mmCIF file of C-alpha atoms and ligand atoms in Angstrom:
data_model
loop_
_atom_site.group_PDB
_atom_site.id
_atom_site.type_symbol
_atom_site.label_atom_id
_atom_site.label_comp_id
_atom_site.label_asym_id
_atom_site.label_seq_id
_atom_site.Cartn_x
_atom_site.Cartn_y
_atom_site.Cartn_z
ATOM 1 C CA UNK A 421 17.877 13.898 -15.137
ATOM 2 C CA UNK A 422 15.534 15.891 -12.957
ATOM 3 C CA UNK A 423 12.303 13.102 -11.954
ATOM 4 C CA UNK A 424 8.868 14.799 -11.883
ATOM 5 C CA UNK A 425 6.873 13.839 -8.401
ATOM 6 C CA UNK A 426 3.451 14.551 -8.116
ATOM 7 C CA UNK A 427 2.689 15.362 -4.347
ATOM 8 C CA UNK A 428 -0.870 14.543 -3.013
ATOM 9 C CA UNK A 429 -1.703 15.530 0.288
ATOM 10 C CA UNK A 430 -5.470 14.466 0.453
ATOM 11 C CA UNK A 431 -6.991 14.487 3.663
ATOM 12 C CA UNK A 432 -6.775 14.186 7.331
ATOM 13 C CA UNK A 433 -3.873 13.400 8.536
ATOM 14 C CA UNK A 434 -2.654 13.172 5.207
ATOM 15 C CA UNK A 435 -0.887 16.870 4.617
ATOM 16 C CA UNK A 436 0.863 16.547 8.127
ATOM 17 C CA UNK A 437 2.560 12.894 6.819
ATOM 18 C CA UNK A 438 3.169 14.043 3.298
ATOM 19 C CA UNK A 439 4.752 17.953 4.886
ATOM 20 C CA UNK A 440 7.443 15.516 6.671
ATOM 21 C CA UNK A 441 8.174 13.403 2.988
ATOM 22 C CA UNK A 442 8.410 16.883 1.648
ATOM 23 C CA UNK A 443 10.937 18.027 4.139
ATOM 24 C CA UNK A 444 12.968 14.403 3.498
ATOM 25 C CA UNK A 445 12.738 14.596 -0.264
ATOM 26 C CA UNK A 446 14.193 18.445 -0.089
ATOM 27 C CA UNK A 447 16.786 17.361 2.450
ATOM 28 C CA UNK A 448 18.126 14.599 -0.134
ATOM 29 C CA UNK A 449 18.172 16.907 -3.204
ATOM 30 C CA UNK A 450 20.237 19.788 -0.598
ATOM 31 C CA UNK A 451 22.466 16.917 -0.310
ATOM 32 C CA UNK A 452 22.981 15.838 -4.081
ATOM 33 C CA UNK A 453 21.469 12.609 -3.807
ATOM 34 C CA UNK A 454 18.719 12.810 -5.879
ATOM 35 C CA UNK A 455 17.291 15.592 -8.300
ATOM 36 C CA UNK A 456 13.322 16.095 -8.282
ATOM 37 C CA UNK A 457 10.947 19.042 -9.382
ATOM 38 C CA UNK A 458 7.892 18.870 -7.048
ATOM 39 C CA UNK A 459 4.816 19.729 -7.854
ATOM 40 C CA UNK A 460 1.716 19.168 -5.760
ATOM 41 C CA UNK A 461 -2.240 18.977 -6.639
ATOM 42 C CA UNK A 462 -5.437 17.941 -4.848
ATOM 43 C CA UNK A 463 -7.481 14.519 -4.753
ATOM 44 C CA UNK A 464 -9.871 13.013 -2.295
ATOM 45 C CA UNK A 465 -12.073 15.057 0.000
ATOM 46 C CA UNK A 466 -9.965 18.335 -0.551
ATOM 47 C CA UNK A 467 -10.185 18.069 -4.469
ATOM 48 C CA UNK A 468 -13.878 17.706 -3.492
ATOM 49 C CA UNK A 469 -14.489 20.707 -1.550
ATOM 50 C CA UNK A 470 -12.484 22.808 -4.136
ATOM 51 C CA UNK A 471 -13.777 21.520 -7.435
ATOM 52 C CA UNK A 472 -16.984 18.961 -6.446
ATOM 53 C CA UNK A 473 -14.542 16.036 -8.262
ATOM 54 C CA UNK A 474 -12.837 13.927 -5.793
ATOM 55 C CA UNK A 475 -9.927 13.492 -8.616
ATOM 56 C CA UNK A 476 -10.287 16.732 -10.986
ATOM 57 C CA UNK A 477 -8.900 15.809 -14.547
ATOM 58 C CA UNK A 478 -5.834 18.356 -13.731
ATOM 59 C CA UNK A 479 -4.931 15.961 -10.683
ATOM 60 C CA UNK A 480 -5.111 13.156 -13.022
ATOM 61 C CA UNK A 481 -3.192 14.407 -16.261
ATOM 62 C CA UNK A 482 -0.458 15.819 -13.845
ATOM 63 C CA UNK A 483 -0.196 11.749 -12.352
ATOM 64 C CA UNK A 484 0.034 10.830 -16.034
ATOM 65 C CA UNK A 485 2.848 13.093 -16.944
ATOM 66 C CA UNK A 486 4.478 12.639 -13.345
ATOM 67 C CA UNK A 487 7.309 9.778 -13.195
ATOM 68 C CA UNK A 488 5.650 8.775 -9.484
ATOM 69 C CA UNK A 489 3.014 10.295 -7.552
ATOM 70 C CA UNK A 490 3.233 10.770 -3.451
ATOM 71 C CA UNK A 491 -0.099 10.409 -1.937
ATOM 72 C CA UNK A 492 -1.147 10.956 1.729
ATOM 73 C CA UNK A 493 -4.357 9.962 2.208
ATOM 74 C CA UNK A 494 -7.987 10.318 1.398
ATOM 75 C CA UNK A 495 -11.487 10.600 3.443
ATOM 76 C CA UNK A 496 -12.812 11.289 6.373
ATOM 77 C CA UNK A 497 -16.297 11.534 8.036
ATOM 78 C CA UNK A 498 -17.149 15.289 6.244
ATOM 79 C CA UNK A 499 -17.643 13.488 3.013
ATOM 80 C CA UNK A 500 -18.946 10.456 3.858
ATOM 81 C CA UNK A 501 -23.084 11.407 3.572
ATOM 82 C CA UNK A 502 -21.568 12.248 -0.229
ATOM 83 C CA UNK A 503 -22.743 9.888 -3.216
ATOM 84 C CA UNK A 504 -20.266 7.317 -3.188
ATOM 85 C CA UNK A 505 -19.426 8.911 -6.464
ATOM 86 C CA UNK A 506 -17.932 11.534 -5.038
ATOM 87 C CA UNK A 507 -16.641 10.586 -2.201
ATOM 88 C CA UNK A 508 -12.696 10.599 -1.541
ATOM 89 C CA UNK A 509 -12.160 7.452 -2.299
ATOM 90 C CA UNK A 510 -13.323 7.332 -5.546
ATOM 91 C CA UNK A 511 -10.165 10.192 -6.211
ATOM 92 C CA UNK A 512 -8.208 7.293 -4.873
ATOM 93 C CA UNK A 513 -9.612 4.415 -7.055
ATOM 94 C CA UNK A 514 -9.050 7.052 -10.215
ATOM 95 C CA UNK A 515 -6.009 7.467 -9.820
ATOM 96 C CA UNK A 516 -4.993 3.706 -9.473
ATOM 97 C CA UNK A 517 -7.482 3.024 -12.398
ATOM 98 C CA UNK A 518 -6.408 5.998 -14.524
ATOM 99 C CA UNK A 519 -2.506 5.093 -14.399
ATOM 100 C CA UNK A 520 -3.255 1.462 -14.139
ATOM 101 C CA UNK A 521 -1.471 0.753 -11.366
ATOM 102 C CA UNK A 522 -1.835 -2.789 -10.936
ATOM 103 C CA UNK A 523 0.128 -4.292 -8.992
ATOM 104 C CA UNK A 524 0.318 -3.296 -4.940
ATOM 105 C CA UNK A 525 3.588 -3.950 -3.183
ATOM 106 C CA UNK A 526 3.023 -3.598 0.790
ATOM 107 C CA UNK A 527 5.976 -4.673 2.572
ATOM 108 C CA UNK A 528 5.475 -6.083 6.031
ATOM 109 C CA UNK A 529 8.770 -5.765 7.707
ATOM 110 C CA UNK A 530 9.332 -5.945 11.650
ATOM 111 C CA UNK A 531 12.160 -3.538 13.024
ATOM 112 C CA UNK A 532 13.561 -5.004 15.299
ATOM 113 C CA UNK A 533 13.400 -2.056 17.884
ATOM 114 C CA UNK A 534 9.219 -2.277 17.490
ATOM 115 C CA UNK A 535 8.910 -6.004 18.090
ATOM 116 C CA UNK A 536 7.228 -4.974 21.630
ATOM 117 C CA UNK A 537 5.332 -2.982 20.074
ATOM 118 C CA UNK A 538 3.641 -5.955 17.588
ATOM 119 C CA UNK A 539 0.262 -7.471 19.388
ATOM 120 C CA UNK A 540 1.644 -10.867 19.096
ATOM 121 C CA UNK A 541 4.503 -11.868 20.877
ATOM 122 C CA UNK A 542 7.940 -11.046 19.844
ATOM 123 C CA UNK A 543 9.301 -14.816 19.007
ATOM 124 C CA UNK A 544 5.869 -14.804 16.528
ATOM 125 C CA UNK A 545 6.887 -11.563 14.797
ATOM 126 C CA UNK A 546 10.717 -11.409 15.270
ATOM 127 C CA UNK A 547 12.743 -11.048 11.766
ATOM 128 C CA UNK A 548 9.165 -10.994 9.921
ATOM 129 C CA UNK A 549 9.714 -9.956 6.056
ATOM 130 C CA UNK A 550 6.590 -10.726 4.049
ATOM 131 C CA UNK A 551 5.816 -8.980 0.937
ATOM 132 C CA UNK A 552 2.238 -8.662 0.219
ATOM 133 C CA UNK A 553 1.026 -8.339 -3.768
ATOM 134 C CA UNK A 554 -2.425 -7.223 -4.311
ATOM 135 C CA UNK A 555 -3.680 -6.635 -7.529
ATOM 136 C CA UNK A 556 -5.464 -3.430 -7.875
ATOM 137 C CA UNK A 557 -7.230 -2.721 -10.962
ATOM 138 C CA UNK A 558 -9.817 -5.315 -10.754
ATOM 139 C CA UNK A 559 -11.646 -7.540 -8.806
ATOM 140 C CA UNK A 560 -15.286 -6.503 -7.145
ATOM 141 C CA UNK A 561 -13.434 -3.014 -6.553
ATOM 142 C CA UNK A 562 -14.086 -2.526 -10.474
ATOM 143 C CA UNK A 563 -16.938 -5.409 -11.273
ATOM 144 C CA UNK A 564 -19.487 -4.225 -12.845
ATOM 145 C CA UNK A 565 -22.546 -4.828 -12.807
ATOM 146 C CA UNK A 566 -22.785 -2.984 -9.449
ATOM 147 C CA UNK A 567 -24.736 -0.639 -7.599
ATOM 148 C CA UNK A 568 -27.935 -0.813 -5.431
ATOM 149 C CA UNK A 569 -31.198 -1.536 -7.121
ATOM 150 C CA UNK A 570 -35.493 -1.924 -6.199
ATOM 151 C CA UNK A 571 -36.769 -4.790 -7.170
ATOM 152 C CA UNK A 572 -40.318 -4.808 -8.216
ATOM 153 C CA UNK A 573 -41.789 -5.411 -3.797
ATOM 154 C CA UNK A 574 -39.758 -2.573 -3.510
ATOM 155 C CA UNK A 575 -36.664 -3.912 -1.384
ATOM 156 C CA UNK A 576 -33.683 -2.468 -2.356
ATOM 157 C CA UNK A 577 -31.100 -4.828 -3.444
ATOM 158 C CA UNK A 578 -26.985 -4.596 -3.734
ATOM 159 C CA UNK A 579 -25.066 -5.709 -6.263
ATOM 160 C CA UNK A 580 -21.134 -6.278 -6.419
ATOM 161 C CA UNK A 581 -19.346 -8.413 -8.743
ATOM 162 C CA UNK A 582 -15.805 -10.598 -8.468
ATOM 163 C CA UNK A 583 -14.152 -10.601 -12.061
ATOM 164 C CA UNK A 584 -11.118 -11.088 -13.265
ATOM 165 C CA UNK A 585 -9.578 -12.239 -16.615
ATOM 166 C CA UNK A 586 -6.809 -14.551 -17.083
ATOM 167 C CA UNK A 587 -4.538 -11.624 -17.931
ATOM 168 C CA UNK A 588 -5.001 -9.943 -15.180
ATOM 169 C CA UNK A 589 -4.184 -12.511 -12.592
ATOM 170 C CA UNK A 590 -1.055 -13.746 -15.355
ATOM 171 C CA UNK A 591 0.685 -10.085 -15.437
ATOM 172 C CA UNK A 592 0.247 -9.566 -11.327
ATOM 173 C CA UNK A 593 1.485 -13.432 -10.496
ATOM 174 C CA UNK A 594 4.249 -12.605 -12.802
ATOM 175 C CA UNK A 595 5.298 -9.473 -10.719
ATOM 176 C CA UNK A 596 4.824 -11.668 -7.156
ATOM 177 C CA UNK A 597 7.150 -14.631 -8.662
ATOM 178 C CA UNK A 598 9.702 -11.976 -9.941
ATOM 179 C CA UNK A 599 9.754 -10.270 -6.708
ATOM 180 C CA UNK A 600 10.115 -13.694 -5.283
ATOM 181 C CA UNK A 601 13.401 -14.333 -7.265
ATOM 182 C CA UNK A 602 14.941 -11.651 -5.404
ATOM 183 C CA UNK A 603 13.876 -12.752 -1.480
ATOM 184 C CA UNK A 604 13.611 -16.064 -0.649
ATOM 185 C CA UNK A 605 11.792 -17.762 -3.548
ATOM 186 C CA UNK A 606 8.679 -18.825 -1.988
ATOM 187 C CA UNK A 607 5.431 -17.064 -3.466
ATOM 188 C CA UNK A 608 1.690 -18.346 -1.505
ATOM 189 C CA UNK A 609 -1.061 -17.334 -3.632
ATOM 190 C CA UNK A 610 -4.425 -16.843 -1.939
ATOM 191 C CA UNK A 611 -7.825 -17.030 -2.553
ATOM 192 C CA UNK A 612 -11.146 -19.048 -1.762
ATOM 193 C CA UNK A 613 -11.041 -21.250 -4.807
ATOM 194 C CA UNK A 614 -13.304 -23.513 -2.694
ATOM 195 C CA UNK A 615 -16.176 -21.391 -3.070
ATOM 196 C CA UNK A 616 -15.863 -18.771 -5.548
ATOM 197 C CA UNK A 617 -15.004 -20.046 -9.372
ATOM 198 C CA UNK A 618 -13.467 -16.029 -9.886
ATOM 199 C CA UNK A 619 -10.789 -17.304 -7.674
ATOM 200 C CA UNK A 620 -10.856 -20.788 -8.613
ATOM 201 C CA UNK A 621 -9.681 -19.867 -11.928
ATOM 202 C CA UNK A 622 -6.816 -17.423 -10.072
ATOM 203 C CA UNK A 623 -6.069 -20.778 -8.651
ATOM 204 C CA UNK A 624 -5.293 -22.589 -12.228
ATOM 205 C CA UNK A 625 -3.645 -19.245 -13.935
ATOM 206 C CA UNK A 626 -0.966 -19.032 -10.637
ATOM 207 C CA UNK A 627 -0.191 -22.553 -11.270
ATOM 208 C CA UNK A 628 0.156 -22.532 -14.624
ATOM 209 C CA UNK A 629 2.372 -19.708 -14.582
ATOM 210 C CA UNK A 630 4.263 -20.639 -11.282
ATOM 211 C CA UNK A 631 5.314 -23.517 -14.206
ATOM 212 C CA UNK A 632 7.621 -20.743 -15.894
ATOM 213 C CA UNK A 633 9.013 -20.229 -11.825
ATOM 214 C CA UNK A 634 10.765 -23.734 -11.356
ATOM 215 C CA UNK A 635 12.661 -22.030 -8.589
ATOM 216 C CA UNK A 636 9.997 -20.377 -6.910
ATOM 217 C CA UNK A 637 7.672 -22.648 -4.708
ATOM 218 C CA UNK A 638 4.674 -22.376 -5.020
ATOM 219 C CA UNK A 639 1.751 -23.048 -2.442
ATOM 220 C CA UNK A 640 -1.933 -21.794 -2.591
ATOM 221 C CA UNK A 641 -4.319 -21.138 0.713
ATOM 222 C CA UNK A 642 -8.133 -20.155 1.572
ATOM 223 C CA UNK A 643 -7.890 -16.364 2.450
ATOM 224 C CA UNK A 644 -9.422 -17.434 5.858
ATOM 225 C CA UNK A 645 -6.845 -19.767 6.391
ATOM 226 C CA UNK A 646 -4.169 -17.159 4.912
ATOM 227 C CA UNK A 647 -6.238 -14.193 7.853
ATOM 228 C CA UNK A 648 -5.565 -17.033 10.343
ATOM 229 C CA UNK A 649 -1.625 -18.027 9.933
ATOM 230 C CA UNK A 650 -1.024 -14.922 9.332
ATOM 231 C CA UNK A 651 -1.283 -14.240 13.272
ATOM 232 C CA UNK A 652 -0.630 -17.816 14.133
ATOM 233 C CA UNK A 653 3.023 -18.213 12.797
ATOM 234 C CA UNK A 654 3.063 -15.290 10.164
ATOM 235 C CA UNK A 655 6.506 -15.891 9.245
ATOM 236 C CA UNK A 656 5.988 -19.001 7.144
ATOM 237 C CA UNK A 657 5.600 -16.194 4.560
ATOM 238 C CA UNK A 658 7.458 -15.059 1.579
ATOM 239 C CA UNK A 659 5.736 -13.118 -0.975
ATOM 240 C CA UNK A 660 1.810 -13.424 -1.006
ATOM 241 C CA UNK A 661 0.142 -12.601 -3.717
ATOM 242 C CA UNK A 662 -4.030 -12.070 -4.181
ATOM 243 C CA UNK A 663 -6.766 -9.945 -5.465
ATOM 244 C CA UNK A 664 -8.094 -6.575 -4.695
ATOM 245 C CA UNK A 665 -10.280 -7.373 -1.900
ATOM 246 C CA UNK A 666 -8.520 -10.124 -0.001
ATOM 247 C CA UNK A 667 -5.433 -7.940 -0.416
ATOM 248 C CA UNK A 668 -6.983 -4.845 1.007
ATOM 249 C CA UNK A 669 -7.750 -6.833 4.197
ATOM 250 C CA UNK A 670 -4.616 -9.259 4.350
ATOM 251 C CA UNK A 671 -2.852 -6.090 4.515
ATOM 252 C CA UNK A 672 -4.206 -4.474 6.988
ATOM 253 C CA UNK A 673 -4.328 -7.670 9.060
ATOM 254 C CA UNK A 674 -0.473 -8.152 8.440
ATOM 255 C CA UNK A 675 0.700 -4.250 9.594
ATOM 256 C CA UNK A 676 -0.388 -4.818 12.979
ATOM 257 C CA UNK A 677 2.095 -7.685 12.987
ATOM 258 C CA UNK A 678 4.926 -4.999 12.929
ATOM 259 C CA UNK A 679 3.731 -3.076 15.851
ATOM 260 C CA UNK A 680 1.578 -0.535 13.781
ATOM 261 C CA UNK A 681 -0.422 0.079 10.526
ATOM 262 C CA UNK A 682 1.884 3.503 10.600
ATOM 263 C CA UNK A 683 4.887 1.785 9.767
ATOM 264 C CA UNK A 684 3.940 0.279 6.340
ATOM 265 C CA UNK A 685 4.571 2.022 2.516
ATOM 266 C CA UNK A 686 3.225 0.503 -0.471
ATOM 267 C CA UNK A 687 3.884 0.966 -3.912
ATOM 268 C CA UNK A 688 1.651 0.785 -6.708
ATOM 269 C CA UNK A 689 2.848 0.121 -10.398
ATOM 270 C CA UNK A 690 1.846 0.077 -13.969
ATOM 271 C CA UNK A 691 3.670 -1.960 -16.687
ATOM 272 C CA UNK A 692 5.620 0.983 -17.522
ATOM 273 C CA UNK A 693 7.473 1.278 -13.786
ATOM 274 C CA UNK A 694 5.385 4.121 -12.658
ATOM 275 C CA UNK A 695 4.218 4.139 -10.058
ATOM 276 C CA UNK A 696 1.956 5.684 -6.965
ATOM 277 C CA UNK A 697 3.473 5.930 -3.594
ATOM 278 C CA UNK A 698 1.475 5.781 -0.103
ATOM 279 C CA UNK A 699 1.216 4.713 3.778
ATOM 280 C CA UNK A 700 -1.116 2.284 3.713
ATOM 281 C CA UNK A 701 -3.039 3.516 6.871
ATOM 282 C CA UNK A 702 -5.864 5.723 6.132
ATOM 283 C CA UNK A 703 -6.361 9.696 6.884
ATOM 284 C CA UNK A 704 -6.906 8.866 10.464
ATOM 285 C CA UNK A 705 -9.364 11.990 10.890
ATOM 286 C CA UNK A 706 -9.408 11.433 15.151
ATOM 287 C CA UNK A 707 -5.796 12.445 15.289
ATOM 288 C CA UNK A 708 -5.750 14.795 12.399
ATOM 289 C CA UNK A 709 -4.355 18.174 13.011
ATOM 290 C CA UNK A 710 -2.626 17.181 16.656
ATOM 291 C CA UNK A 711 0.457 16.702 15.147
ATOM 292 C CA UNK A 712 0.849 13.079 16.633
ATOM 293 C CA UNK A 713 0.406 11.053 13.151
ATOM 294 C CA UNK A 714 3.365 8.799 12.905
ATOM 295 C CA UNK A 715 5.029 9.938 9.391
ATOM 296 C CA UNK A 716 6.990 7.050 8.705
ATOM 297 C CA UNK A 717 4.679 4.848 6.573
ATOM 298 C CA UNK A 718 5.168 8.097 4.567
ATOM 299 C CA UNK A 719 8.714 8.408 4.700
ATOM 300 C CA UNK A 720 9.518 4.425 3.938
ATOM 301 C CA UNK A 721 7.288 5.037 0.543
ATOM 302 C CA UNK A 722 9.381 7.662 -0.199
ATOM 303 C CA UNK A 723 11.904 5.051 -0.092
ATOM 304 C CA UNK A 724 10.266 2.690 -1.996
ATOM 305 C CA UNK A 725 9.603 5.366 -4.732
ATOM 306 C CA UNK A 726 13.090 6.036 -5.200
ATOM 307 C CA UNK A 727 13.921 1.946 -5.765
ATOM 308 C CA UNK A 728 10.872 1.356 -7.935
ATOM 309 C CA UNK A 729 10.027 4.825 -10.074
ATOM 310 C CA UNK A 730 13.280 6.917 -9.673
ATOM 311 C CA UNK A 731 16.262 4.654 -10.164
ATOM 312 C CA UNK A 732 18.241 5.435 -6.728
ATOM 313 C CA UNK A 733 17.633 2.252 -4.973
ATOM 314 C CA UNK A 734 21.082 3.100 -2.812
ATOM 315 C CA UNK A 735 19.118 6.550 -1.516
ATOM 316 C CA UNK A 736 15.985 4.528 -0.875
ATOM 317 C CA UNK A 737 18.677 2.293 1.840
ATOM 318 C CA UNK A 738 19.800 5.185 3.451
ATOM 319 C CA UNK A 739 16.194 6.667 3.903
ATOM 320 C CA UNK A 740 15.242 2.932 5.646
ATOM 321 C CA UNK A 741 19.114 2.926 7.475
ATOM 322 C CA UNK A 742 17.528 6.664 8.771
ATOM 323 C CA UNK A 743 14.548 5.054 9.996
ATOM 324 C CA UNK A 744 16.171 2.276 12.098
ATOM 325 C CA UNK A 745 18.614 4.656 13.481
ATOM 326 C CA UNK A 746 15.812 7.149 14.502
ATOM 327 C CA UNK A 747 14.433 4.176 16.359
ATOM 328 C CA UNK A 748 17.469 2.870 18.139
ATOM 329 C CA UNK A 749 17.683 6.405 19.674
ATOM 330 C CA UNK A 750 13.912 5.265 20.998
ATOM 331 C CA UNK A 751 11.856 8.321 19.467
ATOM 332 C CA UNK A 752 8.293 7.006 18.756
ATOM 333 C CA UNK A 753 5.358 8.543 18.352
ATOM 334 C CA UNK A 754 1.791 7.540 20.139
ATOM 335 C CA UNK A 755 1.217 5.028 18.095
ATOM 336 C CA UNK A 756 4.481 2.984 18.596
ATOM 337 C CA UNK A 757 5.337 4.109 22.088
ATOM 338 C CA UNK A 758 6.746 1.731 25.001
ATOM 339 C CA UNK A 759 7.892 2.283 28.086
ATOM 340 C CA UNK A 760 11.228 3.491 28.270
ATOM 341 C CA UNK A 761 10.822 5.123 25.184
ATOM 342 C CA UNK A 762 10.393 8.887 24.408
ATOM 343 C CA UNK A 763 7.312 10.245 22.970
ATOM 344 C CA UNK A 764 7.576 12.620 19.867
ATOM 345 C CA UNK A 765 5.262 14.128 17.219
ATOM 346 C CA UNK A 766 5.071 13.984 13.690
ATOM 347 C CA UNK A 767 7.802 17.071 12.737
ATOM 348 C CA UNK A 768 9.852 15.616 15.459
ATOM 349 C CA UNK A 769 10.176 12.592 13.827
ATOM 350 C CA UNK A 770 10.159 13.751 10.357
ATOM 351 C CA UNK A 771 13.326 15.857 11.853
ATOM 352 C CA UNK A 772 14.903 13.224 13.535
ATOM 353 C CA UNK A 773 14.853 10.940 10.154
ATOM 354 C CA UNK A 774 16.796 13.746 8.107
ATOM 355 C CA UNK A 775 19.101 13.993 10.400
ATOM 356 C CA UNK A 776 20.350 10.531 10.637
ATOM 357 C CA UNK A 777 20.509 10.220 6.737
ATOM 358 C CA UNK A 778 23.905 8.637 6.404
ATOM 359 C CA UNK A 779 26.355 11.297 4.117
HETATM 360 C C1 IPM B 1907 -6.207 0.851 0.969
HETATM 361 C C2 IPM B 1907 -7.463 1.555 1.387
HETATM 362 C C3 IPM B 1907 -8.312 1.823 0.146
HETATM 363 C C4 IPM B 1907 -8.682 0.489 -0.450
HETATM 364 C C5 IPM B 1907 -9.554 2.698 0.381
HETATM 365 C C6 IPM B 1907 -9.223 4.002 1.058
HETATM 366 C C7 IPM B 1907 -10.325 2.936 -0.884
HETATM 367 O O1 IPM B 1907 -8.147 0.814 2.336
HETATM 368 O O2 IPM B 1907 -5.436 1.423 0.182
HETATM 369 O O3 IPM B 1907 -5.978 -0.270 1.438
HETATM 370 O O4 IPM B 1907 -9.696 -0.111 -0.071
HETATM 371 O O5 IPM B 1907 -7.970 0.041 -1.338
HETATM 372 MG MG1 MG B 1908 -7.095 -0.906 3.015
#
């Protein structure tokens, strides 16, 4: 049956990535190996400058109906004197809101061909396979009350709030210990339980249900502990699992580990399997346009889309065997590049990935 994919561009460097996904996703249906209708729509900063709505309510009904959306990425310095209202973002945080896509999956996986390429040494980052789950529908992303405020001397005064119910941390634990089942059983759930009684109580629900997970271990550490081993001995790591916030910056901390924020997907699902698909670097506006943007963040999502939302896990494995072989034959872009290896652009890459799709 034909699968529906919403295709997002956004900003930056955002339609360059998501023109090379595209050009992967058309190659695979040429071949037979999967069967999609593609249809694409605006959100973030372009949405803005063509309807004043960072996520227009045809963007968002066409997610809804969509069995998985493909988004690039959103924002850039143009919008940022915007109300925060409006700004990209906010298309961004719809969307994940609107479908409910609550649970985050960013694999960090080290290639073995980019372990020069990590910041820490190569015996630190060598064979690294953590898988990061970050709730994304709550948390002081969402908390209300918020906003800025005067107070009667006339200082202004901001407001954000931590919240989260016991449901919410229940249903996104339960998605980290499943995941778990299928690696290597070990789920670390983090927070600062010390300090904040939001996470405290994240604490007590991820125990209790870790109970239903006798053979999953569980263990539970500060998130500035977590920031810290995670570039002290990062592979200690199974499946980590936290809230919105610490998640957002775990992540970020962990790409670097595999040599460059350009190289990571993520996948974002609702209880009904479906699910959002992005890099999980930004738009990237000082490289935009140069045609330098490494595309394969982009292109692994794809593959992760196609396990998750589309039911062809085995075409998702020969997107990811594509990737590896692409960089055994030492073709990197700017941000990956060594010495000894050969410098290409986004299309180049983006070509050199279809080609080496395994038949
Ligand atoms: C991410 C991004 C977003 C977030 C921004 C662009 C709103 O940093 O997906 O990690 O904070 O969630
Ligand atoms: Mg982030």
């Amino acid at each position: 049956m034909t699968k529906k994919v919403l295709v997002l561009p956004g900003d930056g460097i955002g339609p360059e990535i998501v023109g090379e996904a595209v050009k992967l996703l058309k190659a695979l249906q040429a071949q037979g190996a999967i069967a999609v209708e593609l249809e694409h729509g605006l959100v973030g900063g372009a949405a803005y400058d063509a309807f004043g709505d960072p996520l227009p309510a045809q963007t968002l009904e066409a997610a809804r109906a969509a069995d998985a959306v493909l988004l690039g990425a959103v924002g850039g310095p143009k919008w940022e004197p915007l109300h925060i209202s409006k700004r990209p973002e906010k298309g961004l945080l719809g969307l994940r809101a609107g479908l409910g896509l609550f649970a985050n999956l960013r694999p960090a996986i080290l290639y073995p061909q980019l372990a020069g390429a990590s910041s820490l040494k190569p015996e630190v980052v060598s064979g690294l396979d953590i898988m990061i789950v970050r709730e994304l529908t709550g948390d002081i992303y969402f908390g209300q009350p918020r906003g800025v405020e005067t107070l009667a001397s006339g200082e202004r005064r901001g407001i954000n709030t931590m919240v989260y119910t016991e449901s919410e941390i229940e249903r996104i634990c339960r998605v980290a210990f499943d995941l778990a089942r299928k690696r290597d059983r070990r789920v670390c759930s983090v927070d600062k339980a010390n300090v904040l009684e939001c996470t405290e109580l994240w604490r007590e629900v991820a125990t209790r249900v870790g109970a239903d997970y006798p053979d999953v271990a569980l263990s539970h550490m500060y998130v500035d502990n977590a920031a810290m081993q995670l570039v002290r001995a990062p592979k200690q790591f199974d499946v980590m699992v936290t809230g919105n916030l610490f998640g957002d910056i775990l992540s970020d901390c962990a790409s670097m580990l595999t040599g460059s924020i350009g190289m990571l997907p993520s996948a974002s699902l609702n209880a009904a399997g479906q699910g959002m698909y992005e890099p999980i670097h930004g738009s990237a506006p000082d490289i935009a346009g140069q045609g330098v943007a490494n595309p394969l963040a982009t292109l692994l999502s794809v593959a992760m889309m196609l396990r998750y939302s589309l039911g062809a896990p085995e075409v998702a494995q020969r997107i990811e065997a594509a990737v590896s072989v692409v960089l055994d034959q030492g073709l990197r872009t700017p941000d990956i590049l060594s010495a000894g290896m050969r410098r290409v652009g986004t299309v180049e890459m983006g070509d050199a990935v279809v080609a080496a799709l395994p038949t």
